[in-house]
């Protein structure tokens, strides 16, 4: 196509070619804003964590005291455990001088049954340790007639009197219930706290460890932050709760267990919390999904480690990822428009891989989450929509152009999309015009339906012949066929192929005529005009409709030659320009000169003899001949036109002598070295001209004919 790269590109860079990409960009933006892609985006984030980066060793010195299944078995007690046991655990940990102790267990109600001393015992242990952070679980709800109700769920005063208290609430995403974020500040009603927020459990432990001398990065400047998980459950060091409770008894029994020694907690952050699934304090995370989920206490360990490292996951704002998704959709459309299909696909894949690699390196080494799924969707939709639209348009255009181009030429046009095969340009072409003689009179005698049926069959046959010889059907004008050769693709044998088409037109027209003569009452004949020269060829027309065609004097002369076939009584007329390219391959007869409108110089024209005479080289021969019917002994006088080793063309043969009639021919004189006598059969007829094929030559005649043809061939 003009300046284009695809068959459907009548104009390569028309704006409508980008409409699918623009529509895809709009759709992606609407999907992100209205429906949301958070599920896919979070999936990609977890994929980066679990499959791409994998687990890593925590950097913060955190030990988790786990209230696990072995603790239930060894202590032989159901939940909740006596609070004096928690006091014993805290005392055992405090003896090791840790940086901070976090207790992820709630104590909102006094211990039971009353009177109960355990709250005081636990409070004393917390006070003695001096570096304990207790958990709370504030919750609010709206109560009709009362308004919003806020319950801080603080530990009872006897326990919390010398401890710091912070909410242990975990943030579960609405999309899938996974825990990915941690609150840096926890909002509360003004009546509960004048600042409107309190510091969460993890921040209090982070601050306590920092004040105790542990190197720490500043907290994220956000209300909530994405947790940079280190790995699956048990990535941090675990110590079973029962080992602390039974430690003294085992020491006294002579059973030393170094892993439960207070020394293992020195300069560590120690968290105490349940890890057993039966306590329902487990949650899905990036490294723990399905049946195996992560205990809440280990999630807190990951949060504290994230704060201390300062490696919280920074996310690209959603509006930026939305804009990038729209840009990706447009980029996909541009690739599909400007590059060929395979190259566009490979480039799109490479672009996606490049962005994916960039997103991965940004996540792994700089803790940036780029929200790449919206961009991926945009690229796929923009590229896919444009490719599908182009494919549909291309198939529609192929169906339309298949009327004019042969399948072989059409395949080449598609294969050489970048060559501007259909662009308008000046080039050497051979043009063929052919129409049915007397069609106007013929159509007046028939019903329109019969004319349409006959034309459909006739034009279909002629089109197949044009395609067979590598031509392009430019257009149909009623019963006229206009065909081009050497366009849109180069054909060094274009002139000869045009003549071959014209000769085959004559033979095929006779076949069509035999089928229709009974209905029409008259035979169908056609004339062919062929000319060669330069013309402007390509897609031309208006903004509303473009067609592949050719214009110029060359085309006008071709049309004029076709009309002259009636005046000269020949079936095919070619110009001298076409004859120059034939190199004597076809037998021609000079008809004279004609002057075409718009030209001052006359043009020589030639008649081409029928295709049935092409098997042998031929030479002109104009002498009298006598033909005698083999059956019936009827005789006629004829005039020879040309001769070959295989037969002769004769004028003046009676109409009753049809193809297949056996004759005996005698002629002498002219340049023939010996008189000619031969048995023959009429092979074809065109009006009063007939071609005979020799079936038997005298022994001394055949060499003489061969010598004559050799000497006179091509003159």
XYZ file of C-alpha atoms in Angstrom:
715
model
C 0.000 0.000 0.000
C 1.151 3.575 -0.462
C 3.941 4.162 2.019
C 2.707 1.185 3.960
C 3.574 -2.135 5.458
C 0.377 -4.122 5.264
C -2.017 -5.161 2.565
C -4.833 -3.280 4.232
C -2.802 -0.048 4.435
C -4.384 2.017 1.677
C -2.791 4.867 3.590
C -0.248 3.723 6.110
C -0.434 6.213 8.896
C -4.080 7.205 8.828
C -5.289 7.979 12.362
C -7.977 5.302 12.272
C -5.285 2.640 12.337
C -4.554 3.673 15.926
C -8.179 3.639 17.033
C -7.983 0.063 18.447
C -4.978 1.104 20.546
C -6.733 4.245 21.766
C -9.829 2.191 22.606
C -7.646 -0.344 24.435
C -6.030 2.466 26.452
C -9.458 3.787 27.464
C -10.656 0.296 28.386
C -7.575 -0.385 30.534
C -8.018 2.900 32.384
C -11.700 2.110 33.002
C -10.826 -1.391 34.203
C -8.250 -0.025 36.638
C -10.506 2.765 37.915
C -13.853 0.955 37.963
C -13.218 -2.763 38.269
C -9.685 -2.624 39.628
C -6.772 -4.953 38.986
C -5.626 -5.236 42.584
C -6.053 -9.000 42.586
C -3.661 -9.378 39.650
C -1.314 -6.726 40.961
C -1.098 -8.402 44.375
C -0.572 -11.744 42.665
C 2.400 -10.282 40.822
C 3.768 -8.834 44.079
C 3.573 -12.206 45.785
C 5.122 -13.822 42.710
C 8.105 -11.498 43.098
C 8.385 -12.411 46.788
C 7.911 -16.152 46.572
C 9.079 -17.240 43.108
C 11.513 -14.565 41.968
C 13.352 -13.288 45.038
C 12.732 -16.177 47.428
C 13.363 -16.399 51.165
C 16.292 -14.636 52.851
C 17.803 -14.445 56.347
C 16.297 -11.741 58.545
C 18.708 -9.021 59.604
C 16.971 -8.033 62.851
C 17.922 -10.138 65.940
C 14.414 -11.472 66.605
C 13.498 -14.657 68.469
C 9.920 -15.928 68.621
C 8.699 -17.854 71.636
C 5.989 -20.006 70.088
C 2.922 -21.272 71.867
C 2.753 -24.290 69.598
C 1.465 -27.836 69.478
C 4.456 -29.291 71.399
C 3.731 -26.773 74.191
C 0.154 -27.989 74.495
C 1.348 -31.592 74.643
C 4.208 -31.027 77.097
C 2.273 -28.725 79.416
C -0.899 -30.824 79.099
C -3.150 -27.785 79.307
C -5.804 -26.196 77.136
C -5.879 -22.564 76.057
C -5.754 -20.076 77.688
C -2.657 -20.921 79.693
C -2.415 -19.652 83.269
C -1.095 -16.083 83.323
C 1.510 -17.041 85.930
C 3.098 -19.186 83.202
C 3.389 -16.078 81.019
C 4.994 -14.330 83.999
C 7.498 -17.180 84.298
C 8.282 -16.966 80.577
C 8.860 -13.195 80.779
C 11.142 -13.606 83.820
C 13.126 -16.308 82.024
C 13.507 -14.097 78.927
C 14.319 -10.959 80.956
C 17.133 -12.850 82.668
C 18.906 -12.938 79.315
C 18.751 -9.116 79.018
C 16.932 -8.762 75.660
C 16.446 -5.450 73.883
C 12.667 -5.678 74.013
C 9.945 -8.204 74.793
C 6.706 -8.170 72.790
C 3.727 -10.185 74.032
C 1.236 -10.912 71.244
C -1.404 -12.201 73.658
C -4.493 -10.286 74.760
C -5.497 -9.813 78.406
C -8.670 -7.700 78.178
C -10.453 -9.501 81.054
C -9.318 -10.390 84.574
C -8.098 -13.917 85.068
C -10.590 -16.545 86.146
C -11.758 -18.013 88.433
C -11.710 -15.335 91.050
C -10.037 -14.738 93.431
C -7.049 -14.962 91.042
C -3.543 -13.709 91.747
C -2.165 -14.373 88.238
C -2.798 -10.852 86.912
C -0.721 -9.356 89.710
C 2.039 -11.965 89.179
C 2.134 -11.227 85.461
C 2.080 -7.469 86.096
C 5.011 -7.836 88.512
C 7.005 -9.775 85.884
C 6.269 -7.112 83.255
C 7.266 -4.349 85.658
C 10.476 -6.141 86.644
C 11.503 -6.672 83.046
C 10.982 -2.977 82.226
C 11.021 -3.430 78.466
C 7.765 -5.232 77.679
C 5.249 -4.213 75.032
C 1.786 -5.687 75.441
C -0.793 -6.053 72.704
C -4.291 -4.630 72.469
C -7.026 -5.180 69.880
C -9.080 -1.989 69.545
C -12.285 -2.281 67.547
C -15.149 -0.005 66.716
C -18.694 -0.606 65.574
C -21.785 1.449 64.900
C -24.670 0.759 67.291
C -28.145 2.041 66.413
C -29.348 4.715 68.829
C -25.923 5.011 70.399
C -23.627 5.812 67.520
C -20.105 4.567 67.043
C -18.861 2.367 69.868
C -15.128 2.102 70.467
C -13.557 -0.677 72.523
C -9.778 -0.354 73.015
C -9.484 -3.925 74.390
C -6.527 -2.954 76.562
C -4.867 -5.378 78.947
C -6.271 -5.186 82.485
C -4.633 -2.461 84.617
C -2.897 -4.951 86.910
C -0.904 -6.272 83.949
C -0.278 -3.126 81.910
C 0.688 -0.757 84.730
C 4.393 -0.534 83.739
C 4.215 -1.746 80.133
C 3.800 -0.035 76.800
C 0.674 -1.100 74.961
C 0.021 -1.026 71.215
C -2.580 -2.512 68.860
C -1.635 -5.857 67.334
C -4.375 -5.612 64.666
C -3.221 -6.850 61.271
C -4.437 -5.239 58.036
C -6.101 -7.751 55.715
C -6.620 -6.713 52.096
C -10.229 -6.602 50.982
C -9.312 -8.284 47.677
C -8.236 -11.671 49.023
C -7.788 -11.389 52.788
C -3.987 -11.595 52.600
C -1.839 -9.612 55.006
C 0.531 -7.334 53.072
C 0.501 -4.030 54.923
C 1.278 -2.863 58.417
C 0.031 0.334 60.103
C 2.718 2.854 60.985
C 0.143 4.738 63.033
C -3.162 3.371 64.305
C -6.126 5.780 64.065
C -8.403 6.002 67.117
C -11.260 8.324 68.122
C -10.248 11.703 69.510
C -11.970 10.823 72.750
C -9.631 7.904 73.206
C -6.490 9.809 72.317
C -6.174 13.548 71.682
C -3.772 12.948 68.768
C -6.305 10.769 66.980
C -3.864 7.877 66.716
C -1.677 5.563 68.801
C 1.547 3.783 67.987
C 1.032 0.160 66.955
C 2.614 -2.816 68.692
C 5.396 -3.181 66.083
C 6.376 0.501 66.142
C 6.627 0.451 69.960
C 8.963 -2.567 69.852
C 10.992 -0.958 67.034
C 11.356 2.221 69.120
C 12.245 0.316 72.279
C 14.971 -1.675 70.480
C 16.313 1.510 68.859
C 16.515 3.222 72.241
C 18.322 0.173 73.582
C 21.075 0.714 71.011
C 20.028 -1.394 68.049
C 20.842 0.359 64.730
C 17.606 1.297 62.991
C 16.460 3.226 59.911
C 13.739 5.894 60.141
C 10.132 4.758 60.063
C 8.301 4.956 56.718
C 6.630 8.385 56.272
C 3.295 6.717 55.603
C 0.176 5.709 57.515
C 0.557 2.117 56.321
C 3.376 0.373 54.489
C 3.918 -2.823 52.537
C 5.717 -5.459 54.596
C 8.969 -6.768 53.129
C 8.508 -10.424 54.102
C 11.666 -12.466 54.595
C 10.242 -15.908 53.950
C 7.732 -18.575 55.017
C 6.859 -19.503 58.595
C 9.877 -20.422 60.766
C 12.202 -18.072 58.872
C 12.907 -16.383 62.227
C 14.319 -18.380 65.142
C 11.610 -20.247 67.099
C 11.753 -21.459 70.698
C 8.842 -23.487 72.075
C 7.035 -21.861 75.005
C 7.040 -25.027 77.124
C 10.856 -25.042 77.269
C 10.807 -21.784 79.200
C 8.102 -22.944 81.569
C 9.736 -26.291 82.267
C 13.304 -24.971 82.156
C 13.907 -24.802 85.933
C 12.411 -28.203 86.557
C 14.520 -29.757 83.871
C 17.648 -28.078 85.166
C 16.931 -29.485 88.620
C 16.365 -32.874 87.054
C 19.743 -32.643 85.370
C 18.250 -32.211 81.837
C 20.046 -29.224 80.388
C 18.533 -27.657 77.251
C 20.815 -24.923 75.989
C 18.233 -23.642 73.493
C 16.001 -22.530 76.361
C 18.787 -20.860 78.307
C 18.229 -17.143 78.990
C 21.517 -16.476 77.174
C 19.866 -17.076 73.802
C 17.770 -13.914 74.322
C 20.693 -11.579 75.020
C 20.501 -8.417 72.893
C 17.558 -9.830 71.003
C 14.019 -8.745 70.367
C 11.801 -11.462 71.760
C 8.201 -11.963 70.709
C 5.795 -14.281 72.478
C 2.707 -15.462 70.637
C 0.615 -18.411 69.432
C 1.666 -20.296 66.313
C -0.779 -23.180 66.472
C -3.566 -23.124 63.874
C -6.132 -24.137 66.492
C -5.746 -20.689 68.037
C -6.848 -19.097 64.725
C -4.095 -16.527 64.745
C -2.722 -17.455 61.285
C -3.033 -15.479 58.043
C -2.183 -15.859 54.353
C 0.857 -13.881 53.217
C 3.204 -13.759 50.242
C 5.081 -16.845 51.479
C 2.218 -18.659 53.181
C -0.977 -19.454 51.283
C -3.502 -22.224 51.248
C -3.153 -24.824 53.973
C 0.072 -23.420 55.441
C -0.411 -19.861 56.715
C 1.761 -17.544 58.761
C 1.216 -16.986 62.500
C 0.403 -13.432 63.457
C 3.420 -13.235 65.774
C 5.777 -14.004 62.864
C 4.050 -11.381 60.731
C 4.887 -8.914 63.519
C 8.489 -10.129 63.371
C 8.578 -9.347 59.619
C 7.089 -5.909 60.246
C 9.680 -5.079 62.920
C 12.478 -6.342 60.656
C 11.121 -4.143 57.814
C 11.115 -1.071 60.076
C 14.611 -1.696 61.412
C 16.066 -2.290 57.947
C 14.107 0.590 56.418
C 13.436 -1.642 53.395
C 9.671 -1.286 53.312
C 8.253 -1.896 49.820
C 7.666 1.402 48.071
C 4.827 1.247 45.580
C 4.417 3.337 42.474
C 1.246 5.406 42.920
C -1.793 3.853 41.290
C -2.386 6.843 39.036
C 1.097 6.503 37.596
C 0.602 2.804 36.863
C -2.748 3.665 35.261
C -1.107 6.225 32.985
C 1.666 3.760 32.151
C -0.971 1.142 31.289
C -2.583 3.566 28.835
C 0.829 4.378 27.350
C 1.568 0.639 27.041
C -1.707 0.138 25.153
C -0.771 2.904 22.716
C 2.756 1.498 22.393
C 1.332 -1.927 21.547
C -0.837 -0.345 18.856
C 2.120 1.581 17.404
C 4.188 -1.612 17.211
C 1.377 -3.459 15.440
C 0.892 -0.607 12.967
C 4.490 0.237 12.144
C 6.115 -3.200 12.132
C 5.349 -6.410 10.327
C 3.423 -9.006 12.301
C 6.285 -11.230 13.484
C 8.615 -8.323 14.163
C 5.880 -6.477 16.029
C 5.142 -9.544 18.156
C 8.808 -10.120 18.981
C 9.271 -6.425 19.795
C 6.179 -6.438 22.004
C 7.438 -9.524 23.846
C 10.888 -7.975 24.251
C 9.313 -4.757 25.505
C 7.262 -6.718 28.028
C 10.316 -8.714 29.096
C 12.324 -5.520 29.466
C 9.666 -3.925 31.637
C 9.307 -7.134 33.664
C 13.063 -7.335 34.232
C 13.115 -3.662 35.204
C 10.233 -4.282 37.630
C 12.021 -7.306 39.085
C 15.338 -5.502 39.600
C 13.490 -2.518 41.020
C 11.776 -4.816 43.513
C 14.749 -6.947 44.427
C 17.414 -4.294 44.783
C 15.478 -1.096 45.469
C 12.247 -2.416 47.073
C 10.049 -0.748 44.446
C 6.764 -2.338 43.402
C 5.777 -1.048 39.983
C 2.259 -2.531 39.663
C 3.090 -4.023 36.290
C -0.072 -6.024 35.560
C -2.015 -2.980 34.384
C 0.823 -2.190 31.970
C 0.914 -5.806 30.805
C -2.824 -5.773 30.202
C -2.513 -2.463 28.357
C 0.265 -3.783 26.109
C -1.628 -6.995 25.363
C -4.902 -5.207 24.667
C -3.328 -2.452 22.581
C -1.257 -4.861 20.508
C -3.921 -7.565 20.336
C -6.793 -5.252 19.429
C -4.746 -3.628 16.666
C -3.531 -6.953 15.291
C -7.028 -8.448 15.299
C -8.524 -5.337 13.706
C -5.769 -5.277 11.086
C -6.226 -8.986 10.442
C -9.975 -8.605 9.906
C -9.416 -5.591 7.672
C -6.630 -7.393 5.830
C -8.778 -10.462 5.200
C -11.569 -8.226 3.939
C -9.094 -6.426 1.678
C -7.655 -9.730 0.502
C -11.121 -10.918 -0.471
C -11.649 -7.710 -2.403
C -8.250 -7.759 -4.092
C -8.521 -11.460 -4.905
C -10.813 -10.336 -7.727
C -7.853 -8.576 -9.300
C -4.721 -10.435 -8.222
C -3.947 -14.095 -8.663
C -3.344 -16.044 -5.438
C 0.377 -16.178 -6.266
C 0.623 -12.426 -6.819
C -1.470 -11.757 -3.724
C 0.852 -13.910 -1.634
C 3.853 -11.998 -2.976
C 2.211 -8.669 -2.211
C 1.647 -9.800 1.373
C 5.161 -11.209 1.605
C 6.696 -7.940 0.392
C 4.553 -5.610 2.447
C 7.473 -3.251 3.056
C 8.212 -2.811 -0.651
C 5.319 -0.439 -1.258
C 4.072 -2.878 -3.889
C 0.787 -1.068 -4.432
C 2.092 2.461 -4.207
C 1.428 4.818 -7.105
C 4.481 5.042 -9.364
C 5.518 5.218 -12.999
C 6.537 1.842 -14.369
C 6.703 -0.209 -17.532
C 3.551 -2.307 -17.955
C 1.758 -4.339 -20.559
C -1.970 -3.712 -20.670
C -4.550 -6.059 -22.152
C -8.105 -5.087 -23.120
C -10.616 -7.698 -24.208
C -14.349 -7.577 -24.823
C -17.084 -9.582 -26.481
C -17.824 -8.580 -30.054
C -21.360 -7.371 -30.575
C -22.190 -7.574 -26.898
C -24.649 -4.677 -27.032
C -26.676 -6.398 -29.771
C -26.373 -9.695 -27.961
C -27.625 -8.275 -24.652
C -30.646 -6.754 -26.367
C -31.767 -10.228 -27.440
C -31.492 -11.776 -24.002
C -33.136 -11.366 -20.647
C -31.024 -9.440 -18.093
C -30.718 -12.575 -15.946
C -29.279 -14.510 -18.903
C -26.825 -11.711 -19.653
C -25.703 -11.668 -16.028
C -25.288 -15.450 -15.953
C -23.351 -15.529 -19.212
C -21.107 -12.626 -18.163
C -20.418 -14.265 -14.808
C -19.207 -17.438 -16.500
C -17.276 -15.599 -19.220
C -15.528 -13.136 -16.917
C -14.687 -15.888 -14.418
C -12.964 -17.894 -17.154
C -11.071 -14.851 -18.457
C -9.982 -13.884 -14.942
C -8.564 -17.347 -14.311
C -6.518 -17.027 -17.510
C -5.132 -13.642 -16.440
C -4.202 -15.053 -13.047
C -2.643 -18.115 -14.664
C -0.182 -15.916 -16.560
C 0.680 -13.656 -13.611
C -1.519 -10.735 -14.590
C -3.674 -8.420 -12.517
C -7.315 -7.752 -13.371
C -7.562 -3.991 -13.176
C -11.296 -3.759 -13.712
C -14.368 -5.047 -15.502
C -16.210 -2.566 -17.716
C -19.379 -4.387 -18.677
C -18.119 -7.250 -20.847
C -14.626 -5.731 -21.095
C -11.683 -7.038 -19.097
C -8.710 -4.769 -18.439
C -5.593 -6.580 -17.197
C -2.102 -5.394 -16.275
C 1.174 -7.295 -16.486
C 4.416 -6.400 -14.698
C 2.294 -4.875 -11.915
C 2.177 -4.836 -8.972
C 5.198 -7.161 -8.967
C 7.941 -7.261 -11.552
C 7.598 -9.840 -14.359
C 10.409 -9.831 -16.956
C 8.205 -11.846 -19.341
C 5.186 -9.552 -19.021
C 4.651 -8.884 -22.739
C 4.741 -12.574 -23.633
C 2.438 -13.432 -20.734
C -0.073 -10.875 -21.940
C -0.029 -12.399 -25.438
C -0.346 -15.893 -23.984
C -3.391 -14.685 -22.067
C -4.893 -13.224 -25.250
C -4.355 -16.442 -27.169
C -5.907 -18.499 -24.399
C -8.807 -16.040 -24.278
C -9.637 -17.092 -27.828
C -9.640 -20.794 -27.030
C -11.626 -20.395 -23.796
C -14.171 -18.128 -25.512
C -14.872 -20.917 -28.007
C -15.591 -23.289 -25.091
C -17.957 -20.777 -23.517
C -19.548 -20.173 -26.905
C -20.263 -23.855 -27.437
C -22.094 -23.975 -24.107
C -24.120 -20.824 -24.796
C -24.624 -20.895 -28.552
C -27.800 -22.929 -28.230
C -29.348 -20.318 -25.914
C -27.918 -17.272 -27.664
C -28.425 -18.337 -31.236
C -25.083 -16.789 -32.216
C -21.454 -17.659 -31.383
C -19.475 -15.660 -28.834
C -16.224 -14.137 -30.040
C -13.887 -11.638 -28.458
C -11.154 -9.245 -29.452
C -7.942 -8.493 -27.599
C -5.753 -5.390 -27.720
C -2.309 -5.395 -26.088
C 0.133 -2.510 -25.619
C 3.359 -2.005 -23.669
C 4.721 1.225 -22.266
C 5.087 3.377 -19.192
C 2.055 4.249 -17.093
C 1.287 5.491 -13.595
C 0.215 2.428 -11.643
C -1.069 2.061 -8.073
C -3.935 2.849 -5.746
C -5.763 5.924 -6.974
C -9.136 7.545 -6.509
C -10.944 9.687 -3.981
C -10.717 9.868 -0.191
C -13.875 7.746 -0.035
C -12.819 5.060 -2.511
C -9.426 3.909 -3.754
C -8.772 1.366 -6.493
C -5.683 -0.252 -7.928
C -5.423 0.893 -11.562
C -3.192 2.416 -14.243
C -3.473 5.638 -16.222
C -1.602 7.120 -19.177
C -1.289 7.025 -22.977
C -0.158 3.415 -22.803
C -3.532 2.429 -21.393
C -5.442 4.520 -23.914
C -3.583 2.899 -26.817
C -4.308 -0.579 -25.447
C -8.033 0.203 -25.365
C -7.870 1.601 -28.937
C -6.125 -1.539 -30.219
C -8.904 -3.714 -28.843
C -11.512 -1.723 -30.762
C -9.452 -2.109 -33.975
C -9.754 -5.894 -33.935
C -13.224 -5.545 -35.501
C -11.970 -3.307 -38.309
C -9.010 -5.505 -39.187
C -10.838 -8.803 -38.746
C -8.257 -10.291 -36.383
C -8.663 -11.555 -32.834
C -5.523 -10.096 -31.244
C -3.766 -6.857 -32.095
C -0.536 -5.803 -30.436
C 1.481 -2.619 -30.736
C 5.013 -2.400 -32.080
C 6.186 -1.724 -28.499
C 4.830 -5.078 -27.362
C 6.209 -6.897 -30.422
C 9.714 -5.625 -29.653
C 9.629 -7.547 -26.355
C 8.324 -10.820 -27.813
C 11.641 -11.761 -29.472
C 9.927 -13.697 -32.251
C 8.215 -16.120 -29.857
C 4.802 -15.557 -31.486
C 3.802 -15.474 -35.102
C 2.598 -11.980 -35.973
C 1.411 -10.247 -39.109
C 1.900 -6.525 -39.691
C -1.449 -4.803 -40.146
C -0.265 -1.273 -40.870
C -0.117 1.928 -38.862
C -2.726 3.780 -36.792
C -2.774 7.223 -35.248
C -4.265 7.355 -31.785
C -6.042 10.417 -30.448
C -3.594 12.622 -28.589
C -0.555 11.326 -30.505
C 0.949 12.786 -33.665
C 3.145 9.813 -34.616
C 1.430 6.705 -36.053
C 1.965 3.363 -34.322
C 2.595 0.094 -36.127
C 0.226 -2.671 -35.172
C 0.435 -6.429 -35.624
C -2.009 -9.303 -35.561
C -1.136 -12.392 -33.518
C -2.006 -15.761 -35.019
C -3.996 -18.280 -32.950
C -2.445 -20.324 -30.177
C -3.011 -23.680 -31.902
C -0.221 -22.813 -34.337
C 2.398 -22.246 -31.686
C 3.823 -25.767 -31.418
C 6.252 -25.255 -34.333
C 8.186 -22.211 -35.545
C 6.263 -20.634 -38.405
C 7.044 -18.564 -41.465
C 4.866 -16.360 -43.649
C 3.719 -17.987 -46.902
C 1.302 -16.374 -49.352
C 0.581 -18.681 -52.291
C -2.468 -20.440 -53.673
C -3.432 -23.827 -52.291
C -5.958 -26.440 -53.305
C -7.813 -28.337 -50.579
C -9.716 -31.526 -51.312
C -11.985 -33.242 -48.832
C -10.783 -36.757 -48.093
C -14.417 -37.866 -47.897
C -16.555 -36.522 -50.754
C -13.810 -35.206 -53.032
C -15.102 -31.612 -52.669
C -12.453 -29.055 -53.585
C -11.821 -25.444 -52.657
C -9.208 -22.815 -53.463
C -7.522 -21.210 -50.467
C -4.695 -18.784 -49.773
C -1.890 -19.739 -47.439
C -1.026 -17.370 -44.576
C 1.895 -19.151 -42.921
C 3.458 -22.579 -42.634
C 5.326 -24.725 -40.131
C 6.597 -28.259 -40.026
C 3.328 -29.217 -38.317
C 0.732 -27.381 -40.396
C -0.503 -24.296 -42.217
C -2.867 -21.361 -41.740
C -5.219 -20.864 -44.705
C -7.730 -18.207 -45.700
C -10.925 -18.717 -47.690
C -11.835 -22.118 -46.215
C -15.612 -22.828 -46.497
C -17.571 -22.411 -43.247
C -18.945 -25.930 -43.561
C -15.467 -27.357 -43.183
C -15.323 -27.495 -39.408
C -12.467 -28.542 -37.089
C -11.826 -32.275 -37.409
C -12.461 -32.362 -41.175
C -9.855 -34.399 -43.053
C -8.401 -32.783 -46.185
C -5.625 -33.200 -48.757
C -3.655 -30.043 -49.535
C -1.543 -29.200 -52.595
C 0.351 -25.976 -53.266
C 3.433 -24.831 -55.137
C 5.252 -21.701 -56.056
C 6.446 -18.748 -54.091
C 9.667 -19.495 -52.212
C 8.820 -23.168 -51.612
C 11.736 -25.252 -52.927
C 9.438 -28.157 -53.895
C 5.669 -28.548 -54.433
C 3.833 -29.414 -51.228
C 1.368 -32.293 -50.997
C 0.116 -33.562 -47.630
C -2.760 -35.158 -45.820
C -4.075 -32.962 -43.007
C -6.962 -32.268 -40.616
C -8.600 -28.925 -39.834
C -7.532 -28.108 -36.270
C -9.246 -24.742 -35.725
C -11.221 -21.962 -37.365
C -11.520 -18.197 -36.946
C -14.129 -16.874 -39.383
C -12.809 -17.862 -42.872
C -9.303 -18.582 -41.565
C -8.517 -22.175 -40.635
C -5.506 -23.978 -39.323
C -4.626 -27.448 -40.605
C -2.326 -29.955 -38.956
C -0.298 -32.249 -41.214
C -0.977 -35.964 -40.741
C 1.327 -37.080 -43.558
C 3.997 -35.342 -45.663
C 5.827 -36.729 -48.701
C 9.347 -37.877 -47.675
C 11.112 -35.179 -49.687
C 8.688 -32.428 -48.609
C 9.297 -32.422 -44.831
C 13.007 -31.387 -45.083
C 12.130 -28.711 -47.620
C 9.429 -27.238 -45.334
C 11.813 -27.290 -42.389
C 14.458 -25.466 -44.458
C 11.940 -22.870 -45.603
C 10.699 -22.181 -42.073
C 14.251 -21.872 -40.768
C 15.115 -19.316 -43.455
C 11.910 -17.260 -43.155
C 10.954 -17.614 -39.437
C 10.391 -14.282 -37.686
C 10.240 -12.171 -40.842
